[in-house]
XYZ file of C-alpha atoms in Angstrom:
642
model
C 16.296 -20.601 2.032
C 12.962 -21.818 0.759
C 9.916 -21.497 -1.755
C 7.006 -22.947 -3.473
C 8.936 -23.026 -6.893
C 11.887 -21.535 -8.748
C 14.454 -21.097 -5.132
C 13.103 -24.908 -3.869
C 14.085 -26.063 -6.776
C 17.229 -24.389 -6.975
C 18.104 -24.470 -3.397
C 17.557 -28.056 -3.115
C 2.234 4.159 -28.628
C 3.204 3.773 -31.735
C 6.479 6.888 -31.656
C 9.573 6.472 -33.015
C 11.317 8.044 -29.830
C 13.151 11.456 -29.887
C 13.130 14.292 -27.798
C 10.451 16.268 -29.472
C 9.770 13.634 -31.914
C 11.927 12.596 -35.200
C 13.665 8.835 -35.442
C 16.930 8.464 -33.498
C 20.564 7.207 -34.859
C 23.503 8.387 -36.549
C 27.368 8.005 -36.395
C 28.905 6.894 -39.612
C 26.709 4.055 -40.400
C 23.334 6.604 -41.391
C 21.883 9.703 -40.887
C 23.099 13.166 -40.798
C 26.284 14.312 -38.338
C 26.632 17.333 -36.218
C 30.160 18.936 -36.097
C 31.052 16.970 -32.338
C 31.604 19.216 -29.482
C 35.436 19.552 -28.379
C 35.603 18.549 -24.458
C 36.314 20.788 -22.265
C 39.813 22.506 -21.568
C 39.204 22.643 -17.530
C 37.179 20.640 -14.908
C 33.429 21.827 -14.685
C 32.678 19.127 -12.338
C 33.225 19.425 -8.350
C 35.164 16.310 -6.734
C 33.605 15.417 -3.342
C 35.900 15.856 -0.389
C 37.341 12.806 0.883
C 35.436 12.610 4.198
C 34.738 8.639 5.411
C 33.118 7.111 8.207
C 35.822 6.353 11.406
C 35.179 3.500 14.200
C 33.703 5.707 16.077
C 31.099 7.143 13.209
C 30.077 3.383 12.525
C 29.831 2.821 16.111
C 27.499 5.798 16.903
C 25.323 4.605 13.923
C 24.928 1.344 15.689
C 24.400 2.591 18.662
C 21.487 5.134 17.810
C 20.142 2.162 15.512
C 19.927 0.009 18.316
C 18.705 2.711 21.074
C 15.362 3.090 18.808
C 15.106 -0.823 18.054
C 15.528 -1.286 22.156
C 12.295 1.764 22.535
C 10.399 0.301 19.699
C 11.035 -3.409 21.327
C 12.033 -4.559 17.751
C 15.032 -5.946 17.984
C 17.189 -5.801 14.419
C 19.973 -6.738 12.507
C 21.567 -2.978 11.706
C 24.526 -3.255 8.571
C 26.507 -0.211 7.753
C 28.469 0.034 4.839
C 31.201 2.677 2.895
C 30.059 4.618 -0.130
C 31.434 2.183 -2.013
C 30.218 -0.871 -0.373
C 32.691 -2.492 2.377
C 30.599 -4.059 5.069
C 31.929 -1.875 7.814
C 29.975 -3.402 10.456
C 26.936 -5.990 10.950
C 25.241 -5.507 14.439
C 22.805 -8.232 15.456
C 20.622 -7.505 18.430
C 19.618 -10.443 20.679
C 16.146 -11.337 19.849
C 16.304 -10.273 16.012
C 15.128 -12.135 13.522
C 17.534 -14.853 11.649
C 15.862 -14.801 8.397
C 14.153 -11.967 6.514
C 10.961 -13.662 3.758
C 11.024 -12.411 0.120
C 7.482 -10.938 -0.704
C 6.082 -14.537 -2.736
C 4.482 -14.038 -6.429
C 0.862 -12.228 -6.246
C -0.630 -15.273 -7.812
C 0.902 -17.280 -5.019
C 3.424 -19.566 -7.758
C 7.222 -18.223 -6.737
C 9.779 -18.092 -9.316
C 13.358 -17.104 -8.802
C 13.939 -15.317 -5.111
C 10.501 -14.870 -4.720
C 9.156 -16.554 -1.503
C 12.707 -17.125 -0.437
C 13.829 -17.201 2.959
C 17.397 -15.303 3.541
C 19.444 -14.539 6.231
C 18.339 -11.496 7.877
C 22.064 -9.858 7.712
C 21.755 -10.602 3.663
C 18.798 -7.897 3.497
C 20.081 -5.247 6.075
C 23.222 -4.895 4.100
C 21.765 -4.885 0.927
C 19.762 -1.782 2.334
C 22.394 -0.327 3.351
C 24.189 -0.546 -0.082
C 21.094 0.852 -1.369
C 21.230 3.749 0.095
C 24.657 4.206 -0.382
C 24.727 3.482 -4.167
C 21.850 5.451 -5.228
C 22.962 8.442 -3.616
C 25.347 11.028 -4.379
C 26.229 15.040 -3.683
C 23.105 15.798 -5.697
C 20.264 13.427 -4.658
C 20.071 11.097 -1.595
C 17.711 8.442 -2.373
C 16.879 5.446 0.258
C 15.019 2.204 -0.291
C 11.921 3.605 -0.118
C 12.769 5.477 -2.954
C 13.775 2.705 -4.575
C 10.563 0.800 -3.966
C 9.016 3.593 -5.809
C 11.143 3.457 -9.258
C 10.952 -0.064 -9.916
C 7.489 -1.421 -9.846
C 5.364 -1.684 -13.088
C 3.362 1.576 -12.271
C 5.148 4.739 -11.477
C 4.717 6.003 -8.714
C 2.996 2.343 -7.347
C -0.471 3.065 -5.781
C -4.269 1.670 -5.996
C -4.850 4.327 -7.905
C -2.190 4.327 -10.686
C -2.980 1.587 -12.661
C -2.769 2.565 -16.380
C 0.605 4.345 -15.643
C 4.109 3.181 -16.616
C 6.515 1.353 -15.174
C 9.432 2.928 -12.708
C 12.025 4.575 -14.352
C 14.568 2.156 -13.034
C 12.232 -1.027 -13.513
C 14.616 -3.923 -12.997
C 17.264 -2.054 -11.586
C 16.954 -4.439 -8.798
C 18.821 -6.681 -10.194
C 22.166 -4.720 -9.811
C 25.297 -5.174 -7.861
C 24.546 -9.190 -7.780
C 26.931 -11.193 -5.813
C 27.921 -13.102 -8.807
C 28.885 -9.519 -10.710
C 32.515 -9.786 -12.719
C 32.519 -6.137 -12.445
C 32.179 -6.139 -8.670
C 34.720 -6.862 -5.913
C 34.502 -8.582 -3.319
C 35.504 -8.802 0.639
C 38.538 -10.675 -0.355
C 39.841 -8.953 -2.979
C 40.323 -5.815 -0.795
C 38.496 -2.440 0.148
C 38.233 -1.043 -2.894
C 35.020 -0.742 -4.665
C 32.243 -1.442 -6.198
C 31.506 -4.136 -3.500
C 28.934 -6.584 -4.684
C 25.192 -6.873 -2.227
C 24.188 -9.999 -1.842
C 20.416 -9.613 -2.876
C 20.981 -6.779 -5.394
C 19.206 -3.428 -4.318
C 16.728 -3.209 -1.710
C 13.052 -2.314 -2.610
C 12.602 -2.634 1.146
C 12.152 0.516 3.026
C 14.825 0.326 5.574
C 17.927 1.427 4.249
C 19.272 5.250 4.186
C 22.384 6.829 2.795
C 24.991 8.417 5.556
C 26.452 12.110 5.046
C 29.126 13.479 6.787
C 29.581 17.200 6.805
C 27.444 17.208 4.264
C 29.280 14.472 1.694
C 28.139 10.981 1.035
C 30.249 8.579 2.907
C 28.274 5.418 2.709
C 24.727 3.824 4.207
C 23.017 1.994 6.825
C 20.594 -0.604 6.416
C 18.049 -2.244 9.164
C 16.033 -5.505 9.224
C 13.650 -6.137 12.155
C 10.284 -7.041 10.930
C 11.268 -10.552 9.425
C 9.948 -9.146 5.819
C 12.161 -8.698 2.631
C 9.231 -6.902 0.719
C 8.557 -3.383 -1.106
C 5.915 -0.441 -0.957
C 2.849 -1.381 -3.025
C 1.457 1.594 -2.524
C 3.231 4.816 -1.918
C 0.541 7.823 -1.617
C -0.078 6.256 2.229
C 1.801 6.940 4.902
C 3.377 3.490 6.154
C 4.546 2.778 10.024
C 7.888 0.510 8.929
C 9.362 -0.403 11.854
C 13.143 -1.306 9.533
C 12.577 2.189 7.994
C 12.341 4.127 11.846
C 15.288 2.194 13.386
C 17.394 2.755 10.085
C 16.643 7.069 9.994
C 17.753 7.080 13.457
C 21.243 5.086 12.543
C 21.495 8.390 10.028
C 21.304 11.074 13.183
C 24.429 13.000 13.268
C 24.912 11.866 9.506
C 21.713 13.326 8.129
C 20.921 13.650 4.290
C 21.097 17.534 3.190
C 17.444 18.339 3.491
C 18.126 20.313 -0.427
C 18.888 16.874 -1.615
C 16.889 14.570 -0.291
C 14.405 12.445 -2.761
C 11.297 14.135 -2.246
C 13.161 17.182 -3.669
C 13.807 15.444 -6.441
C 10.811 15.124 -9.014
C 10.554 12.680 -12.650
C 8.184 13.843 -15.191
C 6.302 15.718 -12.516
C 6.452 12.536 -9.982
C 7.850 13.848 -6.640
C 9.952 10.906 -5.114
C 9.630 9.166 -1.720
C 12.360 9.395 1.474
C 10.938 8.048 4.241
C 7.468 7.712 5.777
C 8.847 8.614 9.274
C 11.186 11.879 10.080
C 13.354 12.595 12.945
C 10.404 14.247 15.308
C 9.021 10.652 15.494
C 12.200 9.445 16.586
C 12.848 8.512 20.379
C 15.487 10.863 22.884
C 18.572 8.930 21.437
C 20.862 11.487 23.566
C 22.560 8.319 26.035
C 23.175 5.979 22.987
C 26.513 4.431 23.251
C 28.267 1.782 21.643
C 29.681 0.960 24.847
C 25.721 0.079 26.140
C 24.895 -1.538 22.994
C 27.524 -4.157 22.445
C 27.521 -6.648 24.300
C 24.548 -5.618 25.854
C 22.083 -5.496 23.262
C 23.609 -7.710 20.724
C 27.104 -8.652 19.288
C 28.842 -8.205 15.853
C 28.408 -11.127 13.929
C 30.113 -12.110 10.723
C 28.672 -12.395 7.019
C 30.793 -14.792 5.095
C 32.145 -12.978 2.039
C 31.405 -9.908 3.379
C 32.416 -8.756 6.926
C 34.386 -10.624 9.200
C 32.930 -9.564 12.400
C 33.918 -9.050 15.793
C 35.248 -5.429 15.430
C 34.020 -2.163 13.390
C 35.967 -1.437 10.199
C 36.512 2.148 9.826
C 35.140 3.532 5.939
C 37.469 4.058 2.980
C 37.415 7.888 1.321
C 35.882 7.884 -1.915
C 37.947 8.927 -4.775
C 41.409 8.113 -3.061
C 43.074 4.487 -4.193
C 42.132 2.563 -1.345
C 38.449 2.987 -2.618
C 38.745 1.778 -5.361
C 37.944 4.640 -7.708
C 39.187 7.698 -8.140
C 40.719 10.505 -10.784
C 42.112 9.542 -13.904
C 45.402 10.732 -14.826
C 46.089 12.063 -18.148
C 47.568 8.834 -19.912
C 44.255 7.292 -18.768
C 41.397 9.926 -19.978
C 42.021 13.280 -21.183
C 39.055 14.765 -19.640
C 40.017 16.383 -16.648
C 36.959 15.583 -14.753
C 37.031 11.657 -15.498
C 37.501 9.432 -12.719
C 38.828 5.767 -13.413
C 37.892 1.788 -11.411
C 41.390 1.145 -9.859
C 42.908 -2.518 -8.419
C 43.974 -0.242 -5.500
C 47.608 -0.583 -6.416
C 47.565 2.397 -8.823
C 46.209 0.251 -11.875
C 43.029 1.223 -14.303
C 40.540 -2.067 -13.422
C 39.224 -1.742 -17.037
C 42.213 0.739 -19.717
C 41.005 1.439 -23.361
C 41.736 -1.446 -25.082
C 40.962 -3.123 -28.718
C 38.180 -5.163 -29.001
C 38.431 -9.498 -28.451
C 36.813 -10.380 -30.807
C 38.855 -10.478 -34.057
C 37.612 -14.096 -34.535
C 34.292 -13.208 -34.851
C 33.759 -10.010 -36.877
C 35.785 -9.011 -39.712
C 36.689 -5.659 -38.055
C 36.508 -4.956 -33.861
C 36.008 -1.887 -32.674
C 39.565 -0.431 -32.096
C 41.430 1.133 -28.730
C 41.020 4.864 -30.808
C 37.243 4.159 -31.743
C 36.892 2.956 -27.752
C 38.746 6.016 -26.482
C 36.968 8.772 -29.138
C 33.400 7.002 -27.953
C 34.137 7.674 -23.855
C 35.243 10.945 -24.857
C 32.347 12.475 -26.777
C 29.670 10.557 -24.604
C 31.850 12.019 -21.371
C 31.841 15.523 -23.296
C 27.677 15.192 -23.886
C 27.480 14.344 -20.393
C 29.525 17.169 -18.950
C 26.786 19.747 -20.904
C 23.980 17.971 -20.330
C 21.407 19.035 -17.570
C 20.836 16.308 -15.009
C 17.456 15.007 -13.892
C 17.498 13.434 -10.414
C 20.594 16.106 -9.061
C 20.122 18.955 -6.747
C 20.164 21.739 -7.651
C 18.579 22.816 -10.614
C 20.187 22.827 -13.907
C 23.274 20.488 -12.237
C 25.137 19.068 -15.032
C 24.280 15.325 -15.262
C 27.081 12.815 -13.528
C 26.998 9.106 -15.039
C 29.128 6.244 -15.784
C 29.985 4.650 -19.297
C 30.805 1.649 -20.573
C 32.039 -0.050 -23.564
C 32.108 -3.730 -24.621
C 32.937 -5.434 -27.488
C 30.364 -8.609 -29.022
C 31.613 -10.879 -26.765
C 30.559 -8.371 -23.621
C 34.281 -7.903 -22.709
C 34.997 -4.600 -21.020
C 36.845 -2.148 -23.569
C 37.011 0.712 -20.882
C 34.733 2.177 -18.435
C 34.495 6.163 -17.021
C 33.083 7.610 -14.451
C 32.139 10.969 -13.481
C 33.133 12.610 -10.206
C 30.072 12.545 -8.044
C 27.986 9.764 -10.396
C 26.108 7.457 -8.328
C 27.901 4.554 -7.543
C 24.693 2.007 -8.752
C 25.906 3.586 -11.993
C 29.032 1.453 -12.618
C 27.658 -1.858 -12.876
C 24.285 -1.089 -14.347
C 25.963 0.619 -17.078
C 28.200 -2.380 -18.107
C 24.982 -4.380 -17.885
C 22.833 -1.565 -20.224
C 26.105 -2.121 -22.575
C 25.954 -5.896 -22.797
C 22.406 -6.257 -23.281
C 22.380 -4.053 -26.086
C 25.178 -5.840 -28.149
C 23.720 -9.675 -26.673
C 20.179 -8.470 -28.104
C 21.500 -7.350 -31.274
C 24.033 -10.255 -31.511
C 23.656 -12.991 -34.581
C 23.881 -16.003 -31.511
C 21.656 -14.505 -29.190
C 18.713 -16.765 -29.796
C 20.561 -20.009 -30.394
C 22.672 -19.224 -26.829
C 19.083 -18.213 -24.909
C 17.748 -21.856 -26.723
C 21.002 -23.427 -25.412
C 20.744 -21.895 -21.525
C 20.618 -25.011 -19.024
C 17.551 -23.146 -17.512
C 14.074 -24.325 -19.960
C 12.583 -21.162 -18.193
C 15.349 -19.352 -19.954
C 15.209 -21.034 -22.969
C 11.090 -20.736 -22.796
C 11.868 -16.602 -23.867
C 13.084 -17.342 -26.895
C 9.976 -18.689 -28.716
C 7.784 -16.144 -26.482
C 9.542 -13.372 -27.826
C 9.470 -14.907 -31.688
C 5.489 -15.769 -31.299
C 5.256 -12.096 -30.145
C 6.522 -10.284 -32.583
C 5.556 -12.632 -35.009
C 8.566 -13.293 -36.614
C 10.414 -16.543 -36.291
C 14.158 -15.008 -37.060
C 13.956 -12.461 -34.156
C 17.198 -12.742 -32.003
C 19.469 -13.416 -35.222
C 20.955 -10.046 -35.961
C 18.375 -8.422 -37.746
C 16.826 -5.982 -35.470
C 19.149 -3.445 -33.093
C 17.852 -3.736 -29.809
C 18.533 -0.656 -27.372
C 17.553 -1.053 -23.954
C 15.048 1.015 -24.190
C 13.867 -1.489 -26.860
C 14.298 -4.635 -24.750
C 12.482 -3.004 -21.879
C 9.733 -2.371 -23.876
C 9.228 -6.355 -24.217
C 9.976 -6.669 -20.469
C 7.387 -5.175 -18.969
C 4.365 -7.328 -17.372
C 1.696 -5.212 -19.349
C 2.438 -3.991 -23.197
C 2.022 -1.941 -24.167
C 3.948 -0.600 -21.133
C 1.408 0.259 -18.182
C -1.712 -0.355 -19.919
C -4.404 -2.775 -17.730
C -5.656 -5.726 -19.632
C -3.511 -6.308 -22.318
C -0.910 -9.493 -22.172
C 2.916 -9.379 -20.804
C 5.575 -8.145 -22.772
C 7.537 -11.593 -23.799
C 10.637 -11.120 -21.634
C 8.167 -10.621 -18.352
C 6.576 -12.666 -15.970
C 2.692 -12.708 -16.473
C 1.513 -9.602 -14.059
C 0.129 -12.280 -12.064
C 3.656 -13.727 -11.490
C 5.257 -10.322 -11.570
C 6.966 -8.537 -8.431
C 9.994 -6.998 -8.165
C 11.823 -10.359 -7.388
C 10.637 -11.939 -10.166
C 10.692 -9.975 -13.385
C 11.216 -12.574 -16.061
C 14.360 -13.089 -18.129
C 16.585 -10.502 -16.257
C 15.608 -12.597 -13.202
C 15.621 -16.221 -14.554
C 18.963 -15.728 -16.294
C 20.862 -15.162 -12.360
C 18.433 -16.371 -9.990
C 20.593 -19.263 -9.139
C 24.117 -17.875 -8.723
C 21.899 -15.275 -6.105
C 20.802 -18.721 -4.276
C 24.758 -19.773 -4.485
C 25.783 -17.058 -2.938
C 23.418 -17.083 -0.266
C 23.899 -20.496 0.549
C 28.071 -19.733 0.871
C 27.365 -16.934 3.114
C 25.325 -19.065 5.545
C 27.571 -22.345 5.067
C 24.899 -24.374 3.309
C 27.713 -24.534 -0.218
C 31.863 -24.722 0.270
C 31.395 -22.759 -3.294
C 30.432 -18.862 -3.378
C 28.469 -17.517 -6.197
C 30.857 -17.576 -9.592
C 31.663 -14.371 -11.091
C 29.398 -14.942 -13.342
C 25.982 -14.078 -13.306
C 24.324 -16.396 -15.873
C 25.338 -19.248 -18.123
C 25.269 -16.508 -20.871
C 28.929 -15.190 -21.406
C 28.291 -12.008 -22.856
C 25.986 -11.004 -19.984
C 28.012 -11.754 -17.218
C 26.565 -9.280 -14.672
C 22.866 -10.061 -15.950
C 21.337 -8.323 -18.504
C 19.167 -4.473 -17.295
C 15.708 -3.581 -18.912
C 15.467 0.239 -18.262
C 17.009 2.479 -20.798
C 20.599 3.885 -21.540
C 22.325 1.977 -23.841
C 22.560 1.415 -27.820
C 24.686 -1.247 -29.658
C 28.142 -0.405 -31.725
C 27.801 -1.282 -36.013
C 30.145 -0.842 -38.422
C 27.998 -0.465 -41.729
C 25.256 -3.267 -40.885
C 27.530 -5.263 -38.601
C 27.373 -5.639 -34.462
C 30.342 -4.456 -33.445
C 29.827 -3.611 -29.568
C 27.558 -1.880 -27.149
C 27.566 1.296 -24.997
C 25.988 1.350 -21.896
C 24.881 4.614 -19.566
C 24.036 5.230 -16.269
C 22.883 7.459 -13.129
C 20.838 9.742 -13.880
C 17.608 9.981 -15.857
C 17.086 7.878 -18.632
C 16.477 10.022 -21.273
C 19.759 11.369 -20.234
C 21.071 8.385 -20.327
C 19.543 7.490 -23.869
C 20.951 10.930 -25.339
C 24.350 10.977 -23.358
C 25.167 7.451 -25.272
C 23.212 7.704 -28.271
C 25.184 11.390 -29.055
C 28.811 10.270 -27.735
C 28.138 7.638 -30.339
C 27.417 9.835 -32.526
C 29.798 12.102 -32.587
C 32.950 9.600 -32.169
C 31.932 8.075 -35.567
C 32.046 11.584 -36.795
C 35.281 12.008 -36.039
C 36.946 9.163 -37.004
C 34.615 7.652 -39.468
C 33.825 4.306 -39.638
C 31.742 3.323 -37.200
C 28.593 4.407 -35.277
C 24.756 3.930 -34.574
C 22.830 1.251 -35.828
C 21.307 1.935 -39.288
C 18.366 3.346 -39.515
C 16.805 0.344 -41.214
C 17.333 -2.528 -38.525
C 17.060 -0.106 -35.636
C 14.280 -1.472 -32.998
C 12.071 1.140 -33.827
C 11.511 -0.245 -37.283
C 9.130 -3.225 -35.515
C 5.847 -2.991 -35.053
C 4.361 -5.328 -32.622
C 0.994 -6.849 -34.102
C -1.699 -4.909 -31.658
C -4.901 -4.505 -31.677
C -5.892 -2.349 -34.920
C -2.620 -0.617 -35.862
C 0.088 -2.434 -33.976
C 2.830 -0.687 -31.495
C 6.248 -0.055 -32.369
C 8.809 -0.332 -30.347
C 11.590 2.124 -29.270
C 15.349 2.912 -29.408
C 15.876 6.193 -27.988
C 14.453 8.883 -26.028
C 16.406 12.141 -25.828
C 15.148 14.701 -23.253
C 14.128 18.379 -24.151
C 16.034 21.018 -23.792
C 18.812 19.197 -22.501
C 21.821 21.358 -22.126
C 22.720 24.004 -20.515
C 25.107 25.631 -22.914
C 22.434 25.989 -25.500
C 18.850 26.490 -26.034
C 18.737 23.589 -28.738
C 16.087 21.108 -28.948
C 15.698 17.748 -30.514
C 19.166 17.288 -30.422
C 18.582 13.833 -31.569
C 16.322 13.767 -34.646
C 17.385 12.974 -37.754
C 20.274 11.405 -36.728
């Protein structure tokens, strides 16, 4: 692993957001309160079969992989993995390439992983995760796809300059190998699994169906290049991309679901540049030809062993990792749970830890009452990256406490599987931002590009007591400072404070999300190959309360009890406005029933600041509820006012 900078070094609008307009908040601590909606008595929400991929499923993948890399004469490092991330088999073909290079910073000066050189088996399962994770009964997104949704113009093209960012800008930066929420190779086949580079942006990695249910991914790395799609109105040749969609043939993605069925804010979403007609005859592929003919199975320390295919685990049984509640766990029927695969809730309700630190934590019924009425908002609300139309959404939710400990997390059925750490990370941003330390632990970070953010962000909004508690920062609120043009999309005008200048900026370098884990990614890399005896912590950053990195795409809102932080609750898979309303309301509506605690007030809520800009200034956001969200009611603006 090398670079110019950042891996050498470590290797050696002026709205105040609502759907239809109004200021957002509520709960107990301000604004008016909404009678909250009972959950349902019965399950509205199908389970997905419990289908997985065999030895021989995983060894036809391989095989077809490698029959196309063989007619293509690019030979490639093919990874397949479970829906919930177990490496189930790494095939290396002789001839591949070792390493894979990170795409280096535009202006040529690499921070974090950008320029880095990894180990080609690194990227291919990371694609293959990607694919995997993003997907689910109602939309099967790939890399490309992902390339698409996290650049700063959406979609990324010459000709889009002036737009936003992606919708999942920084999302990236998910699954890290240094995740606490994670598990790893050793601690068993149950999942989330961790990816050692995050998600792909690299076209190259598909999801796997079987009889029509998601059962996990493939990912392919031939061309030497760890990169992402610049520019996705043309039609690319990707050489990863065409041996990966023939891996998926016999385990196609339901055409009805694929991403370019999906569409966001009239945006119709990417697959693949290549489809099966441009694939070669792959009717003789056998594994029995392929290995050891064409390459062996090779081990990825930390991650597969090697030397034999692993057959899949079935989503939503034990084994896997997660799976239904039971009734003493959640009372919503359609809640499904993290499990240690011994029978045991990963992350129960609990109390919050930190009694020593606030005069009141959030308790194990305020915990409880929030998953509830955010699971309840979910369960009515309409989703808006599922298949078909007017699907109910399917997310995951988290809830932390001020010191970013895990008070409980819930899933639903068929969320994407992405979801579960990226909504613990949307959670602990949210209560680090808002937290009374925040600055004085960034100023205290080992890393003086960390602690460089901290007097950005202060000369930005011109206000020297920023990060002390004042202000309630949402995600949607941090991401507006995150982004490498602010206001958001706009040419010409300087970076948001948390960003990389847009001459720095790619999607491997994004600013603080980046800087804050960019070495514990290196650490882990180095284990797998056997440069370090140490693999990444769990830990993602010298910052505690973040300890899977922080996200900068919205979905989450911090926990206050009159004017004081009291926690954070985090949302995600599926659009983020639906994420935004599905946390923002559950919020909401558990402070209305039990009093006590809720929203942030209206007075310190990020939307109150207004950035000095040009003439007027821009204000930043906290929420963004979508319109007409449900579909048991014609009601709009469900979230003004409150």
């Amino acid at each position: 692993m090398r670079g110019r900078r950042g891996i050498a070094a470590l290797a050696c609008f002026a709205l105040v957001a609502c759907g239809g307009g109004g200021t957002s908040g509520g709960g107990a601590t301000g604004g008016t309160t909404p009678t909250p909606t009972p959950p349902p008595v019965g399950g509205v929400l199908a389970v997905p079969a419990a289908e997985s991929l065999s030895v021989i499923d995983v060894q036809k993948v391989l095989a077809e992989a490698a029959a196309q890399a063989r007619a293509d004469s690019a030979p490639a490092v093919i990874a397949v993995t479970d829906r919930v991330g177990n490496v189930l088999a790494v095939l290396k073909m002789t001839g591949a390439p070792a390493t894979a290079l990170v795409s280096h910073a535009p202006g040529g000066a690499d921070l974090d992983i950008q320029g880095a050189v990894v180990p080609a088996e690194a990227a291919a399962i990371a694609k293959a995760i990607t694919g995997a994770y993003l997907s689910s009964a109602g939309n099967a997104f790939s890399s490309r796809t992902a390339s698409q949704i996290v650049q700063q113009h959406f979609p990324p093209a010459a000709s889009t300059p002036g737009l936003e960012s992606g919708p999942l800008f920084g999302v990236q930066f998910s699954q890290l190998p240094c995740s606490d929420l994670s598990t790893r190779a050793a601690d068993g086949p149950m999942g989330p699994q961790r990816s050692p580079l995050g998600l792909a942006a690299d076209p190259g990695g598909f999801p796997l169906y079987k009889n029509g249910v998601l059962v996990g991914g493939v990912g392919v790395l031939a061309d030497g290049q760890y990169a992402f799609d610049p520019d996705v109105l043309d039609i690319d040749s990707d050489r990863d991309e065409k041996i990966a969609l023939a891996g998926t043939v016999g385990f196609e993605a339901p055409t009805a679901i694929r991403a370019d069925r999906v569409y966001v804010d009239g945006t119709q979403l990417r697959f693949s540049d290549v489809d099966y007609p441009a694939l070669t005859s792959l009717a003789g592929a056998s594994f029995a030809a392929t290995v050891p003919a064409l390459g062996a199975l090779v081990p990825y320390r930390g991650y597969y062993p090697g030397g034999a295919v692993i057959a899949g685990t079935a989503y939503g049984t034990e084994t896997s990792g997660i799976r239904p509640s039971r009734a003493a766990e959640f009372p919503n029927p359609d809640a499904f749970v993290l499990s240690d695969g011994a029978g045991n809730n990963r992350f129960p309700v609990r109390a919050g830890t930190d009694a020593g630190d606030i005069a009141q934590p959030l308790s194990a019924a305020e915990v409880r009452e929030t998953l509830v009425q955010a699971f309840t908002i979910m369960t009515r609300a309409r989703g808006q990256i599922r298949q078909p139309l007017d699907s109910r959404a399917q997310v995951s939710i988290s809830v932390v406490d001020t010191r970013g400990q895990i008070l409980g997390i819930v899933r639903a059925p068929d969320a994407p599987i992405f979801g579960t750490d990226v909504s613990l990370q949307k959670a602990r941003t949210a209560a680090f931002f808002s937290h009374p330390n925040a600055g004085a632990e960034l100023s205290a970070d080992p890393s003086a590009d960390v602690r460089h953010f901290v007097p950005a962000l202060r000369t930005f909004l011109a206000d020297p007591s920023a990060l002390t508690g004042k202000i309630a920062f949402s995600d949607r609120a941090g991401g507006n400072l995150s982004r490498p043009y602010f206001p958001d999309g706009q040419l010409n005008t300087p970076n948001g404070p948390l960003s990389r200048p847009i001459t720095q900026f790619n999607p491997f370098s994004t600013g603080l999300q980046s800087a804050l884990i960019a070495g514990n990614i290196v650490q882990g890399l180095q284990f797998s190959t056997g440069a370090s005896a140490s693999d990444a912590p769990r830990r993602c950053s010298a910052q505690a309360r973040v300890a899977n990195g922080i996200q900068i795409f919205p979905g989450s809102v911090p926990i206050y009890r009159g004017s004081t932080l009291i926690g954070g609750i985090g949302v995600s898979g599926d659009g983020i406005d639906q994420d935004d309303m599905i946390g923002f309301l559950g919020l909401n509506n558990a402070g209305a029933a039990l009093g006590g605690f809720g929203n942030a007030p209206l007075a310190i809520r990020s939307d109150t600041v207004v950035v000095p800009f040009g003439a007027g200034g821009v204000r930043l956001r906290f929420i963004n509820c979508p319109f007409a969200p449900f579909l048991d009611t014609s009601q709009q603006n469900v979230c003004q006012g409150l």
